[in-house]
Amino acid sequence: MTDLHPRLRFAPSPTGYFHVGGARTALYNWLYARAQGGSLLLRIDDTDEARNRPEWTDGIIEALSWLEIDFDEGPVFQSQRRERYDLCAQELVEAGRAYYCQCTREEIDQRVKERNGPPGYDGFCRELGLSQGAGRALRFKVDREEVTTVSDLVRGEVRFENSSIEDFVLVKGNGAPLYVLANFVDDVDFHITHVVRAEEHLPTTPKAVMLYLARGEQVPVFAHLPVLVNESRLKLSKRRDRVAVEDFRDQGFLPEAMCNYLALLGWSPGGNREFFTRLEMLESFSFDRVGHSPAFFDVVKMTHFNKHYISVMDPARFVERAIRVLEGTTWWEPTEENVRTLGAIAPLVQERISLMAEVVEMTEFLFRAPSLETLSAQPLTAQDRTSVEMTLGLLSDVEPWEPLEIENKLRELAAERETSLRKLQAPIRIALTGRRIGPPLFESIALLGKEETRARLLAVLDQPIPEG
RNA sequence: GGCCCCAUCGUCUAGAGGCCUAGGACAUCACCCUCUCAAGGUGGAGGCACGGGUUCGAAUCCCGUUGGGGCUGCCA
C-alpha cells in the first residue's frame, strides 16, 4: 500500500464491445497511476469461458490504444493463470477457511423457502467435511460474528456486517475459479495497491477483503467510481444502451473529446473550466474530487466536446482524418487534385461539423454533382430560375475567379433584383450542391471552378418546371 | 425483502457554515450579427427532495422521511 509507487490495474472482461463505462474506469486508473508515478497493468478477466471471446479482447485493446490509454504491463490473461487460483483454493481448504459444498441452486432455494428466511446460502455443507469432487463448489467460510470494513478513497470507510454475507463460492463445481478468487490472487501476485473500479463492485468488496485477511495479505485501497446511467437512470447496459466505444469512434468522435468528456463524468477539478488536455487532467486528478452519485452518459454533451476538438484540431491532421472518412464512400478518389481541393475547403468544414462523419455531406458536392433526383426533389420557383439564369450570365465575367469577386458580383445582382443576398444564394446553393446547408457559398463556387459551376447551373435549368 | 451507496437547474457539475439574491457548461427560448449552416454576442427561463435538529447563521454538519441506484449468480 505504499503510495510512493502505487500499482493499479484495469481488468476488463471480454464479453462484448468496449463499454464507455469501462473506458472511464480505465481512464481514471491511468490518470491516478500517471499522476502518482505509479504503474498500470492491463489484465483480461476471462475466467468465464462461456461468455468470453478472444475477438472482444482484441477490440478492447485496440480501443484502449485509440483512447491513448497505455499500460506498463500486460495484458495478463486470467485464463492462463489457472494453477495459481487452484493452489490458493487448495491452501484455503487446508487452512480451514474454505469448504466444498454440493448443494444445487434448487436445494438452496428450497431451503430458503422452507425456513422462510432471507435468501442466500445457509452454510448447509459447512461442517460436512466434504472432499473435492465433481460438481462440488468451493465456498469461503465467512466469520459470521465479524464486521468487514472497506477503505475507499471516494466513499471513506464502508462497514459490512459479515452476517449479511453468505459463504460465497470461490470455485465452481466444474473446478473453474470465480471472479472473487481469481481477482484476489492476481491482485496479490501483481502487488496491486489501488483497486479502481465501478461502484457496482462495492457490495462484493468485503468478500475480497476477507480473502486478504484470511491469507494475511496487505489489503489494497479501493476507489469505487459512480456508475454511469442512461436517460432512465439505470446502469448503462450493453444490451439496452448505446455504449460501444468502437461505435462512437466510427461515427467520428475524437479520442481526446471522449476522454475529456469521460474524465468530467464523475470527476471535477473544481472551477468553471471544462476543456482539459491530458496533461492538465493529470495534474489535477484526485479521488477525493470524484463524485458519489450516478452520472448520466450524455451523448449530446459529448458531441459538444467533439465539435470543439474538431474545430481546434491541427488542419493537417483534420485533412488526414477527413480522408479516412471519405475512403468509406463509393465516390472518393484520392487523387492529388482531390486532396488539394479537400485541403482548401477543410478549414471551413472543420469549424462547422460536430462529428467527423459529417465530412461526407459537407464535401460531397466538390467531388460529384448533385443527382437529378436530388435536384428534382427541390424544384426551383420561377423567381429562382431567373436568379439562376442571371447568375449564369454574370459569372462568365468574373475575373479573377476568387471568392471575393464572386461575392461582389452576386451582391450586385441581389441589389439589381431588389432581393437579399440571403434569398439569392439559396437556389444557387441547391443547384451547385444539392443541399440547403454547407460551407460558405462563394468559397464553394471558387473551388468548383468556372466550368463546373456553369455546367451545374445549366443542369438545374434543364429540370422540368413543376406544375403550378 | 436484505445489504450497500447516493440526493444542487432537464443533464454534468461548482459549492467543503457567513463570499450564495446558489456560479459555470450542455440542452432550451428570445434577440443581435450573418451568403446557408456553424461560430460569436446579449438576455431569459430553470435547482439546493422533504421534515426536524445543531448554530448568531446551513446547499454545506447531525438525525429521520421520501426518492433513486447498485448488489443480492457456481457473471464480472
XYZ file of C-alpha atoms (C1' of nucleotides) in Angstrom:
544
model
C 0.000 0.000 0.000
C 2.991 2.232 -0.347
C 1.902 5.417 -2.029
C 5.405 6.051 -3.285
C 4.865 3.675 -6.116
C 1.223 2.705 -6.408
C 0.362 -0.169 -8.666
C -3.002 -0.163 -10.368
C -4.720 -2.388 -12.837
C -7.577 -2.167 -15.264
C -9.311 -5.505 -15.633
C -11.990 -5.630 -18.308
C -13.958 -8.735 -19.047
C -14.065 -9.554 -22.770
C -17.785 -10.148 -23.070
C -18.582 -7.610 -25.780
C -17.606 -4.336 -27.364
C -15.660 -1.969 -25.168
C -18.099 -0.193 -22.868
C -17.804 3.565 -22.270
C -18.050 2.843 -18.563
C -15.005 0.642 -18.905
C -13.262 3.409 -20.778
C -13.971 5.796 -17.952
C -12.655 3.341 -15.375
C -9.542 2.761 -17.464
C -9.004 6.498 -17.789
C -9.257 7.119 -14.038
C -6.854 4.271 -13.369
C -4.478 5.758 -15.912
C -4.815 9.275 -14.537
C -4.052 8.206 -10.991
C -1.212 5.887 -11.914
C 0.440 8.523 -14.073
C -0.161 11.343 -11.631
C 1.392 9.362 -8.793
C 4.264 7.972 -10.780
C 2.870 4.510 -10.321
C 2.349 1.748 -12.805
C -0.630 0.394 -14.612
C -1.342 -3.184 -15.548
C -3.829 -4.458 -18.080
C -5.474 -7.681 -17.051
C -8.066 -9.559 -19.046
C -10.623 -11.097 -16.710
C -11.624 -14.019 -18.863
C -12.388 -16.626 -16.248
C -15.892 -17.174 -17.550
C -15.144 -19.194 -20.647
C -18.773 -19.398 -21.668
C -19.043 -15.651 -22.132
C -15.638 -14.593 -23.318
C -14.355 -14.405 -26.848
C -10.839 -13.577 -27.995
C -12.025 -11.078 -30.583
C -13.576 -8.998 -27.838
C -10.188 -8.878 -26.156
C -8.605 -7.577 -29.341
C -11.299 -4.951 -29.641
C -10.766 -3.757 -26.083
C -7.027 -3.494 -26.509
C -7.460 -1.626 -29.763
C -9.984 0.774 -28.275
C -7.755 1.483 -25.283
C -4.889 2.321 -27.542
C -7.149 4.526 -29.647
C -8.050 6.412 -26.465
C -4.336 6.712 -25.768
C -4.563 4.867 -22.506
C -1.296 2.989 -22.295
C -0.145 0.313 -19.883
C 3.156 -0.557 -18.295
C 2.447 -4.250 -18.005
C 0.207 -6.832 -19.533
C -2.047 -7.906 -20.891
C -2.206 -10.676 -18.337
C -4.858 -13.293 -19.032
C -6.629 -14.901 -16.129
C -7.370 -17.897 -18.301
C -3.632 -18.613 -18.286
C -3.192 -18.409 -14.531
C -5.438 -21.243 -13.522
C -2.798 -23.066 -11.481
C -2.317 -20.045 -9.218
C -6.022 -19.994 -8.420
C -6.123 -23.749 -7.886
C -3.204 -23.522 -5.489
C -4.768 -20.709 -3.498
C -8.046 -22.594 -3.305
C -6.273 -25.668 -2.013
C -4.417 -23.678 0.626
C -7.630 -22.049 1.747
C -9.129 -25.502 2.251
C -6.090 -26.705 4.142
C -6.241 -23.672 6.395
C -9.865 -24.417 7.144
C -11.069 -21.203 5.540
C -12.993 -22.811 2.717
C -15.027 -25.955 2.233
C -16.654 -27.950 -0.508
C -20.375 -27.760 -0.996
C -22.611 -29.955 -3.096
C -25.858 -28.066 -2.781
C -27.592 -27.213 -6.008
C -29.227 -23.884 -6.603
C -32.601 -25.594 -6.342
C -31.800 -27.116 -2.972
C -30.605 -23.795 -1.634
C -33.727 -22.011 -2.851
C -35.902 -24.769 -1.482
C -34.414 -24.396 1.991
C -34.823 -20.631 1.798
C -38.499 -21.188 1.116
C -38.893 -23.720 3.906
C -37.280 -21.611 6.585
C -38.990 -18.531 5.158
C -35.845 -16.595 5.849
C -33.585 -14.305 3.908
C -32.420 -15.570 0.524
C -28.931 -16.944 0.078
C -26.844 -19.906 1.056
C -27.315 -21.177 4.589
C -23.988 -22.916 5.196
C -25.529 -26.356 4.862
C -22.263 -28.112 3.913
C -20.049 -26.111 6.222
C -19.316 -28.842 8.743
C -19.768 -31.821 6.452
C -16.060 -32.064 5.683
C -16.736 -32.857 2.046
C -13.699 -33.533 -0.118
C -13.111 -32.113 -3.564
C -15.267 -33.798 -6.149
C -17.171 -33.390 -9.338
C -19.987 -30.903 -9.052
C -18.784 -29.649 -5.682
C -18.205 -25.924 -5.415
C -15.705 -24.414 -3.013
C -17.113 -21.879 -0.594
C -15.386 -19.421 1.676
C -16.207 -19.763 5.347
C -17.411 -16.335 6.379
C -16.923 -15.460 10.043
C -20.476 -14.522 10.918
C -19.530 -12.543 14.006
C -17.155 -10.153 12.315
C -17.547 -6.799 10.649
C -15.596 -6.111 7.478
C -14.527 -2.602 6.610
C -13.645 -1.396 3.141
C -11.387 1.641 2.849
C -12.497 3.623 -0.147
C -10.787 6.734 -1.474
C -14.082 8.008 -2.824
C -16.528 6.998 -0.115
C -14.454 6.643 3.009
C -14.849 3.646 5.325
C -17.733 1.377 4.432
C -18.790 -1.186 7.048
C -20.403 -4.526 6.298
C -21.804 -6.897 8.894
C -20.471 -10.288 7.925
C -23.771 -11.792 8.955
C -25.249 -10.243 5.837
C -22.764 -12.038 3.613
C -23.249 -15.676 2.711
C -20.498 -18.259 2.349
C -19.620 -17.252 -1.188
C -18.382 -19.513 -3.929
C -14.692 -19.366 -4.860
C -14.539 -22.255 -7.300
C -17.330 -23.632 -9.435
C -18.456 -27.224 -9.341
C -16.540 -27.810 -12.563
C -13.353 -26.566 -10.977
C -13.277 -23.171 -12.665
C -12.266 -20.264 -10.413
C -14.657 -17.388 -9.937
C -14.017 -13.670 -10.129
C -13.535 -13.096 -6.354
C -10.828 -15.724 -6.145
C -9.002 -15.013 -9.401
C -9.191 -11.304 -8.800
C -7.764 -11.652 -5.307
C -4.938 -13.961 -6.337
C -3.927 -11.719 -9.213
C -4.092 -8.513 -7.237
C -1.832 -10.101 -4.617
C 0.559 -11.656 -7.129
C 0.934 -8.427 -9.037
C 1.208 -6.332 -5.883
C -1.780 -4.164 -6.708
C -2.070 -1.335 -4.196
C -5.118 0.507 -5.539
C -8.234 -1.090 -6.914
C -10.187 1.412 -9.003
C -13.448 0.179 -10.478
C -17.141 0.976 -10.795
C -19.415 1.160 -7.792
C -21.309 -1.963 -8.725
C -18.356 -3.854 -7.256
C -18.652 -2.263 -3.848
C -21.061 -4.847 -2.372
C -18.679 -7.697 -3.207
C -15.620 -5.901 -1.951
C -15.892 -7.187 1.636
C -15.555 -10.690 0.214
C -12.240 -9.737 -1.298
C -11.168 -8.085 1.929
C -11.962 -11.281 3.843
C -9.696 -13.171 1.499
C -6.833 -10.752 2.100
C -7.340 -11.029 5.834
C -7.588 -14.795 5.741
C -4.308 -15.015 3.873
C -2.559 -12.351 5.892
C -2.055 -10.149 2.862
C -1.939 -6.384 2.788
C -5.397 -5.116 1.824
C -5.310 -2.635 -1.070
C -7.003 0.731 -1.073
C -10.207 0.848 -3.077
C -11.803 3.606 -5.139
C -15.317 2.934 -6.349
C -16.491 5.174 -9.145
C -20.139 6.171 -9.533
C -21.976 4.088 -12.106
C -22.862 5.535 -15.493
C -26.586 5.573 -16.178
C -28.916 6.047 -19.136
C -31.791 8.514 -19.507
C -33.922 6.296 -17.262
C -31.190 6.471 -14.642
C -30.487 2.787 -14.972
C -26.959 1.426 -15.150
C -25.711 1.557 -18.752
C -26.092 -1.834 -20.283
C -24.614 -3.325 -23.404
C -27.916 -4.839 -24.342
C -30.121 -1.832 -23.935
C -27.964 1.215 -24.435
C -25.568 2.582 -26.978
C -22.280 2.175 -25.165
C -19.645 0.780 -27.511
C -16.532 2.907 -27.747
C -15.944 1.423 -31.196
C -19.290 2.809 -32.362
C -18.527 6.302 -31.199
C -15.132 6.110 -32.851
C -16.656 5.002 -36.150
C -19.191 7.767 -36.014
C -16.456 10.327 -35.793
C -15.870 11.064 -32.155
C -12.292 12.039 -31.407
C -10.416 10.228 -28.650
C -9.426 13.468 -26.974
C -13.061 14.580 -26.896
C -14.234 11.293 -25.432
C -11.535 11.308 -22.796
C -12.186 14.886 -21.826
C -15.898 14.246 -21.531
C -15.467 10.954 -19.686
C -12.976 12.489 -17.269
C -15.597 15.006 -16.235
C -18.290 12.359 -15.813
C -17.949 11.755 -12.124
C -14.877 13.830 -11.506
C -14.464 17.572 -11.354
C -11.307 19.573 -10.828
C -13.389 22.456 -9.455
C -13.809 25.844 -11.029
C -15.535 26.648 -14.279
C -13.242 25.156 -16.896
C -14.321 22.162 -18.916
C -11.717 21.697 -21.604
C -8.596 19.980 -20.403
C -5.622 18.424 -22.089
C -4.478 15.069 -20.824
C -1.625 16.740 -19.016
C -3.925 19.205 -17.309
C -6.263 16.440 -16.184
C -3.363 14.501 -14.857
C -2.089 17.455 -12.893
C -5.328 17.995 -11.010
C -6.695 14.490 -10.731
C -7.521 13.054 -7.325
C -10.082 10.619 -5.992
C -11.369 12.975 -3.349
C -12.832 15.045 -6.168
C -14.732 12.127 -7.622
C -18.485 12.423 -7.161
C -20.674 9.971 -5.291
C -23.840 9.779 -7.317
C -24.643 8.076 -10.614
C -23.859 10.123 -13.725
C -25.890 10.268 -16.905
C -23.879 9.478 -20.015
C -24.989 12.331 -22.245
C -24.057 11.883 -25.899
C -25.325 15.383 -26.669
C -22.830 16.955 -24.328
C -20.066 14.683 -25.529
C -20.908 15.852 -29.048
C -20.335 19.407 -27.913
C -16.873 18.439 -26.708
C -16.277 16.711 -30.013
C -17.272 19.770 -32.013
C -14.832 21.822 -30.011
C -11.975 19.400 -30.516
C -12.645 19.137 -34.238
C -12.583 22.896 -34.605
C -9.258 23.282 -32.818
C -7.629 20.282 -34.459
C -4.423 20.797 -36.395
C -5.559 21.393 -40.026
C -3.209 18.814 -41.490
C -4.455 16.226 -39.051
C -8.027 17.163 -39.834
C -7.482 16.580 -43.547
C -5.852 13.277 -42.789
C -8.821 12.153 -40.741
C -11.291 13.556 -43.242
C -9.702 11.443 -45.952
C -10.143 8.361 -43.832
C -13.831 9.180 -43.548
C -14.164 9.800 -47.280
C -12.489 6.491 -48.009
C -15.692 4.928 -46.730
C -17.686 6.378 -49.623
C -18.064 4.976 -53.111
C -17.082 8.161 -54.890
C -13.921 9.400 -53.218
C -10.788 9.189 -55.369
C -7.575 10.059 -53.569
C -6.097 12.000 -56.478
C -3.672 14.806 -55.847
C -6.192 17.322 -57.103
C -8.959 15.994 -54.869
C -6.732 16.075 -51.824
C -5.822 19.652 -52.674
C -9.474 20.622 -53.035
C -10.286 18.934 -49.747
C -7.455 20.773 -48.066
C -8.807 24.061 -49.358
C -12.334 23.533 -48.065
C -11.176 21.842 -44.850
C -10.940 24.873 -42.555
C -14.495 25.860 -43.474
C -15.756 22.362 -42.797
C -13.731 21.944 -39.654
C -15.462 24.770 -37.868
C -18.924 23.515 -38.797
C -19.195 19.827 -38.065
C -19.739 18.017 -34.778
C -18.866 14.525 -35.960
C -16.185 13.517 -38.425
C -18.782 11.551 -40.366
C -20.316 14.861 -41.402
C -17.324 15.496 -43.644
C -19.103 13.394 -46.245
C -22.208 15.520 -46.613
C -20.217 18.734 -46.325
C -17.767 17.985 -49.130
C -19.516 15.592 -51.484
C -20.508 18.375 -53.890
C -16.872 19.142 -54.627
C -16.318 15.675 -55.997
C -19.555 14.967 -57.772
C -22.568 16.913 -58.990
C -25.905 16.580 -57.247
C -28.050 13.851 -58.753
C -31.115 14.582 -60.848
C -33.266 13.083 -58.141
C -31.824 15.459 -55.593
C -32.473 18.414 -57.852
C -35.977 17.441 -58.856
C -36.875 16.940 -55.226
C -36.167 20.632 -54.663
C -37.730 22.359 -57.664
C -36.962 25.985 -58.456
C -39.640 28.645 -58.355
C -39.977 30.913 -61.350
C -38.138 33.626 -59.432
C -35.354 31.245 -58.527
C -34.977 30.279 -62.185
C -34.498 33.871 -63.138
C -31.916 34.271 -60.385
C -30.014 31.251 -61.594
C -30.190 32.412 -65.204
C -28.890 35.848 -64.325
C -26.162 34.341 -62.155
C -25.113 32.222 -65.071
C -24.749 35.241 -67.270
C -22.908 37.218 -64.628
C -20.397 34.626 -63.655
C -18.720 34.456 -67.057
C -17.433 37.993 -66.426
C -15.893 37.187 -63.067
C -12.160 37.746 -63.156
C -10.203 36.624 -61.282
C -12.201 33.589 -60.178
C -11.930 34.322 -56.475
C -14.457 34.221 -53.646
C -14.424 37.964 -53.163
C -15.038 38.699 -56.856
C -17.831 36.172 -56.948
C -19.372 37.670 -53.848
C -19.242 41.178 -55.280
C -20.970 40.093 -58.461
C -23.707 38.316 -56.578
C -24.204 41.297 -54.290
C -24.646 43.476 -57.323
C -27.147 41.044 -58.718
C -29.091 40.950 -55.471
C -29.265 44.724 -55.453
C -30.345 44.779 -59.064
C -33.080 42.261 -58.416
C -34.089 44.079 -55.260
C -33.656 40.988 -53.166
C -31.368 39.959 -50.342
C -28.203 38.021 -50.801
C -29.745 35.571 -48.381
C -32.573 34.828 -50.758
C -30.434 34.899 -53.851
C -27.904 32.373 -52.662
C -30.437 29.708 -51.763
C -31.309 28.409 -55.264
C -27.695 28.704 -56.371
C -26.588 26.607 -53.445
C -29.166 23.978 -54.273
C -28.113 23.931 -57.917
C -24.450 23.609 -57.067
C -24.512 21.345 -54.040
C -27.972 19.822 -53.916
C -28.248 20.911 -50.305
C -29.623 23.815 -48.325
C -26.693 23.977 -45.978
C -22.993 23.670 -46.494
C -19.734 25.575 -46.469
C -19.830 29.272 -47.431
C -21.110 29.585 -50.974
C -18.555 31.916 -52.546
C -15.630 29.775 -51.490
C -17.516 26.749 -52.703
C -18.094 28.315 -56.111
C -14.461 29.330 -56.348
C -13.312 25.792 -55.589
C -15.768 24.253 -58.006
C -14.249 26.236 -60.868
C -15.910 28.317 -63.529
C -16.695 25.494 -65.923
C -18.190 23.154 -63.368
C -20.225 25.962 -61.859
C -21.614 26.859 -65.280
C -22.384 23.240 -66.044
C -24.313 22.747 -62.818
C -26.296 25.941 -63.201
C -27.224 24.892 -66.731
C -28.173 21.439 -65.499
C -30.614 22.814 -62.980
C -32.223 24.982 -65.634
C -32.744 21.828 -67.660
C -35.006 20.475 -64.961
C -38.704 20.472 -65.908
C -40.689 23.290 -64.452
C -43.147 21.907 -61.885
C -46.862 22.441 -62.253
C -48.423 25.407 -60.551
C -37.297 -8.496 1.118
C -31.909 -7.977 2.895
C -27.197 -5.330 2.443
C -24.656 -1.084 0.472
C -24.322 3.673 -1.966
C -26.432 8.290 -3.218
C -29.533 13.089 -3.304
C -27.757 21.337 -6.007
C -31.245 23.823 -12.662
C -33.838 18.725 -17.757
C -28.267 16.942 -17.809
C -22.910 17.213 -15.977
C -21.385 19.928 -12.029
C -19.050 24.390 -8.654
C -20.115 24.986 -3.604
C -16.025 21.949 1.983
C -21.123 27.238 7.913
C -21.390 33.536 6.522
C -18.124 35.317 -0.183
C -24.981 32.283 -2.388
C -30.212 37.166 -4.263
C -26.571 29.417 -5.370
C -21.802 30.056 -10.180
C -20.434 27.507 -14.913
C -21.237 24.137 -19.047
C -24.639 21.235 -22.326
C -29.587 21.422 -23.860
C -33.636 25.024 -24.428
C -36.093 30.053 -25.637
C -35.626 35.255 -27.440
C -32.839 38.980 -29.743
C -28.266 40.708 -32.354
C -24.621 39.504 -36.122
C -24.751 36.916 -40.744
C -24.436 34.452 -48.147
C -26.892 28.879 -45.817
C -25.083 26.327 -41.756
C -21.737 26.859 -37.893
C -19.350 30.186 -34.764
C -19.865 34.589 -31.860
C -22.571 38.336 -28.770
C -26.656 39.757 -25.374
C -30.547 38.319 -22.479
C -34.409 34.761 -20.403
C -36.465 30.532 -18.158
C -34.747 26.653 -14.931
C -32.186 23.835 -8.967
C -30.310 23.197 -3.079
C -36.217 16.422 -2.385
C -38.900 16.960 2.488
C -39.042 17.349 7.916
C -36.552 18.006 12.296
C -32.323 19.438 14.908
C -27.069 21.934 15.871
C -25.642 27.216 15.197
C -25.965 34.187 15.832
C -26.016 31.995 10.795
C -26.838 25.745 6.829
C -26.984 23.974 -0.046
C -22.930 22.999 3.272
C -22.888 19.439 9.959
C -26.335 15.538 12.561
C -30.930 12.558 12.605
C -35.215 10.943 10.237
C -38.521 10.589 5.985
C -39.043 10.186 0.948
C -36.946 9.187 -3.591
C -33.278 6.927 -6.819
C -29.473 3.475 -7.851
C -26.270 -0.830 -7.109
C -25.656 -5.739 -5.289
C -28.214 -9.915 -3.697
C -25.198 -15.603 -9.738
C -21.368 -21.995 -9.438
C -21.202 -13.463 -14.220
C -17.553 -9.749 -13.975
